[in-house]
Amino acid sequence: MVSEADRQRGRRSGRRLALAAVFEADFGQRTADAILERHLAESERDPVAASLARELVSAVVAHRADIDARITELAPRYPVTAMAKMDRALLRTAIGEVLHSGTPARVAIAEWVELARTYSGDSMRRLMNGVLGSISG
């Protein structure tokens, strides 16, 4: 039986894996799905992490045009094509989780705001909070 703490750790790991795959795919060498499966084969043994990572990557791949349109609508001062690749990957993956997963919005927002702070910085944390708050509100 998986404890709640282990499940949360697994979901956090799944988010990081999905983010890494979406980020790396932005360089155009391989698809996000292929990148994720490589990462999972190399290192991830947690089925909770693998499941969430696959769910998030699938959501981003399937809904990318809609996700990018949401970013453009909600953050017009931050054109998607002009964003740093990491910032774009953070927003795309976060919006994918908020809109296309079973995760409660407030949980996803809290997790992605923290990931934005960790991987990008305070300005991205604020942008993430505003965009996700608008989408879920």
PDB file of C-alpha atoms in Angstrom, residues 40-136:
ATOM      1  CA  LEU A  40      11.120   6.449 -17.496  1.00  0.00           C
ATOM      2  CA  ALA A  41      13.140   3.510 -18.802  1.00  0.00           C
ATOM      3  CA  GLU A  42      16.393   4.991 -17.469  1.00  0.00           C
ATOM      4  CA  SER A  43      15.362   6.012 -14.000  1.00  0.00           C
ATOM      5  CA  GLU A  44      11.769   6.000 -12.849  1.00  0.00           C
ATOM      6  CA  ARG A  45      10.451   3.015 -10.913  1.00  0.00           C
ATOM      7  CA  ASP A  46       7.519   4.773  -9.265  1.00  0.00           C
ATOM      8  CA  PRO A  47       4.251   3.877 -11.027  1.00  0.00           C
ATOM      9  CA  VAL A  48       2.532   6.994  -9.596  1.00  0.00           C
ATOM     10  CA  ALA A  49       5.199   9.251 -11.122  1.00  0.00           C
ATOM     11  CA  ALA A  50       5.152   7.424 -14.443  1.00  0.00           C
ATOM     12  CA  SER A  51       1.372   7.550 -14.683  1.00  0.00           C
ATOM     13  CA  LEU A  52       1.102  11.280 -13.978  1.00  0.00           C
ATOM     14  CA  ALA A  53       4.027  12.102 -16.271  1.00  0.00           C
ATOM     15  CA  ARG A  54       2.391  10.212 -19.151  1.00  0.00           C
ATOM     16  CA  GLU A  55      -0.957  11.893 -18.459  1.00  0.00           C
ATOM     17  CA  LEU A  56       0.588  15.371 -18.477  1.00  0.00           C
ATOM     18  CA  VAL A  57       2.745  14.847 -21.566  1.00  0.00           C
ATOM     19  CA  SER A  58      -0.272  13.447 -23.427  1.00  0.00           C
ATOM     20  CA  ALA A  59      -2.359  16.463 -22.409  1.00  0.00           C
ATOM     21  CA  VAL A  60       0.294  18.923 -23.593  1.00  0.00           C
ATOM     22  CA  VAL A  61       0.791  17.097 -26.898  1.00  0.00           C
ATOM     23  CA  ALA A  62      -2.938  16.725 -27.588  1.00  0.00           C
ATOM     24  CA  HIS A  63      -3.942  20.263 -26.548  1.00  0.00           C
ATOM     25  CA  ARG A  64      -0.854  22.328 -27.317  1.00  0.00           C
ATOM     26  CA  ALA A  65      -2.577  24.773 -29.691  1.00  0.00           C
ATOM     27  CA  ASP A  66      -5.346  25.423 -27.137  1.00  0.00           C
ATOM     28  CA  ILE A  67      -2.816  25.732 -24.310  1.00  0.00           C
ATOM     29  CA  ASP A  68      -0.732  28.226 -26.299  1.00  0.00           C
ATOM     30  CA  ALA A  69      -3.887  30.194 -27.138  1.00  0.00           C
ATOM     31  CA  ARG A  70      -4.724  30.368 -23.423  1.00  0.00           C
ATOM     32  CA  ILE A  71      -1.247  31.683 -22.644  1.00  0.00           C
ATOM     33  CA  THR A  72      -1.589  34.313 -25.383  1.00  0.00           C
ATOM     34  CA  GLU A  73      -5.018  35.344 -24.100  1.00  0.00           C
ATOM     35  CA  LEU A  74      -4.101  35.479 -20.409  1.00  0.00           C
ATOM     36  CA  ALA A  75      -0.538  36.786 -20.678  1.00  0.00           C
ATOM     37  CA  PRO A  76      -0.446  38.943 -23.826  1.00  0.00           C
ATOM     38  CA  ARG A  77       2.765  40.665 -22.681  1.00  0.00           C
ATOM     39  CA  TYR A  78       4.511  37.275 -22.783  1.00  0.00           C
ATOM     40  CA  PRO A  79       4.312  35.895 -26.347  1.00  0.00           C
ATOM     41  CA  VAL A  80       4.626  32.113 -26.296  1.00  0.00           C
ATOM     42  CA  THR A  81       7.188  32.095 -29.090  1.00  0.00           C
ATOM     43  CA  ALA A  82       9.365  34.676 -27.333  1.00  0.00           C
ATOM     44  CA  MET A  83       9.384  32.944 -23.938  1.00  0.00           C
ATOM     45  CA  ALA A  84      12.416  31.095 -22.684  1.00  0.00           C
ATOM     46  CA  LYS A  85      12.011  27.390 -23.413  1.00  0.00           C
ATOM     47  CA  MET A  86      11.847  26.501 -19.708  1.00  0.00           C
ATOM     48  CA  ASP A  87       9.155  29.109 -19.022  1.00  0.00           C
ATOM     49  CA  ARG A  88       7.133  27.883 -21.996  1.00  0.00           C
ATOM     50  CA  ALA A  89       7.466  24.269 -20.848  1.00  0.00           C
ATOM     51  CA  LEU A  90       6.456  25.207 -17.293  1.00  0.00           C
ATOM     52  CA  LEU A  91       3.303  27.012 -18.432  1.00  0.00           C
ATOM     53  CA  ARG A  92       2.310  24.398 -21.010  1.00  0.00           C
ATOM     54  CA  THR A  93       2.681  21.500 -18.605  1.00  0.00           C
ATOM     55  CA  ALA A  94       0.977  23.334 -15.742  1.00  0.00           C
ATOM     56  CA  ILE A  95      -1.991  24.342 -17.902  1.00  0.00           C
ATOM     57  CA  GLY A  96      -2.164  20.777 -19.202  1.00  0.00           C
ATOM     58  CA  GLU A  97      -2.533  19.526 -15.643  1.00  0.00           C
ATOM     59  CA  VAL A  98      -5.051  22.170 -14.556  1.00  0.00           C
ATOM     60  CA  LEU A  99      -7.282  21.707 -17.613  1.00  0.00           C
ATOM     61  CA  HIS A 100      -6.829  18.065 -18.572  1.00  0.00           C
ATOM     62  CA  SER A 101      -6.219  15.968 -15.463  1.00  0.00           C
ATOM     63  CA  GLY A 102      -8.092  14.850 -12.417  1.00  0.00           C
ATOM     64  CA  THR A 103      -5.831  16.841 -10.096  1.00  0.00           C
ATOM     65  CA  PRO A 104      -7.758  19.443  -8.077  1.00  0.00           C
ATOM     66  CA  ALA A 105      -6.875  22.868  -9.537  1.00  0.00           C
ATOM     67  CA  ARG A 106      -5.668  24.340  -6.237  1.00  0.00           C
ATOM     68  CA  VAL A 107      -3.263  21.410  -5.733  1.00  0.00           C
ATOM     69  CA  ALA A 108      -1.904  21.662  -9.279  1.00  0.00           C
ATOM     70  CA  ILE A 109      -1.516  25.441  -8.988  1.00  0.00           C
ATOM     71  CA  ALA A 110       0.414  25.195  -5.718  1.00  0.00           C
ATOM     72  CA  GLU A 111       2.735  22.545  -7.158  1.00  0.00           C
ATOM     73  CA  TRP A 112       3.394  24.402 -10.422  1.00  0.00           C
ATOM     74  CA  VAL A 113       3.952  27.750  -8.734  1.00  0.00           C
ATOM     75  CA  GLU A 114       6.638  26.065  -6.640  1.00  0.00           C
ATOM     76  CA  LEU A 115       8.168  24.390  -9.711  1.00  0.00           C
ATOM     77  CA  ALA A 116       8.204  27.759 -11.512  1.00  0.00           C
ATOM     78  CA  ARG A 117      10.056  29.307  -8.585  1.00  0.00           C
ATOM     79  CA  THR A 118      12.550  26.441  -8.551  1.00  0.00           C
ATOM     80  CA  TYR A 119      13.215  26.203 -12.300  1.00  0.00           C
ATOM     81  CA  SER A 120      12.781  29.811 -13.408  1.00  0.00           C
ATOM     82  CA  GLY A 121      12.442  32.377 -10.649  1.00  0.00           C
ATOM     83  CA  ASP A 122      10.116  34.757  -8.922  1.00  0.00           C
ATOM     84  CA  SER A 123       8.746  36.548 -11.985  1.00  0.00           C
ATOM     85  CA  MET A 124       7.740  33.218 -13.535  1.00  0.00           C
ATOM     86  CA  ARG A 125       6.220  32.142 -10.224  1.00  0.00           C
ATOM     87  CA  ARG A 126       4.001  35.242 -10.292  1.00  0.00           C
ATOM     88  CA  LEU A 127       3.081  34.741 -13.956  1.00  0.00           C
ATOM     89  CA  MET A 128       2.282  31.069 -13.296  1.00  0.00           C
ATOM     90  CA  ASN A 129       0.075  31.949 -10.335  1.00  0.00           C
ATOM     91  CA  GLY A 130      -1.815  34.575 -12.350  1.00  0.00           C
ATOM     92  CA  VAL A 131      -2.333  32.459 -15.470  1.00  0.00           C
ATOM     93  CA  LEU A 132      -3.368  29.316 -13.580  1.00  0.00           C
ATOM     94  CA  GLY A 133      -5.589  31.305 -11.222  1.00  0.00           C
ATOM     95  CA  SER A 134      -7.405  32.838 -14.208  1.00  0.00           C
ATOM     96  CA  ILE A 135      -7.845  29.463 -15.888  1.00  0.00           C
ATOM     97  CA  SER A 136      -9.192  27.734 -12.790  1.00  0.00           C
TER      98      SER A 136
END
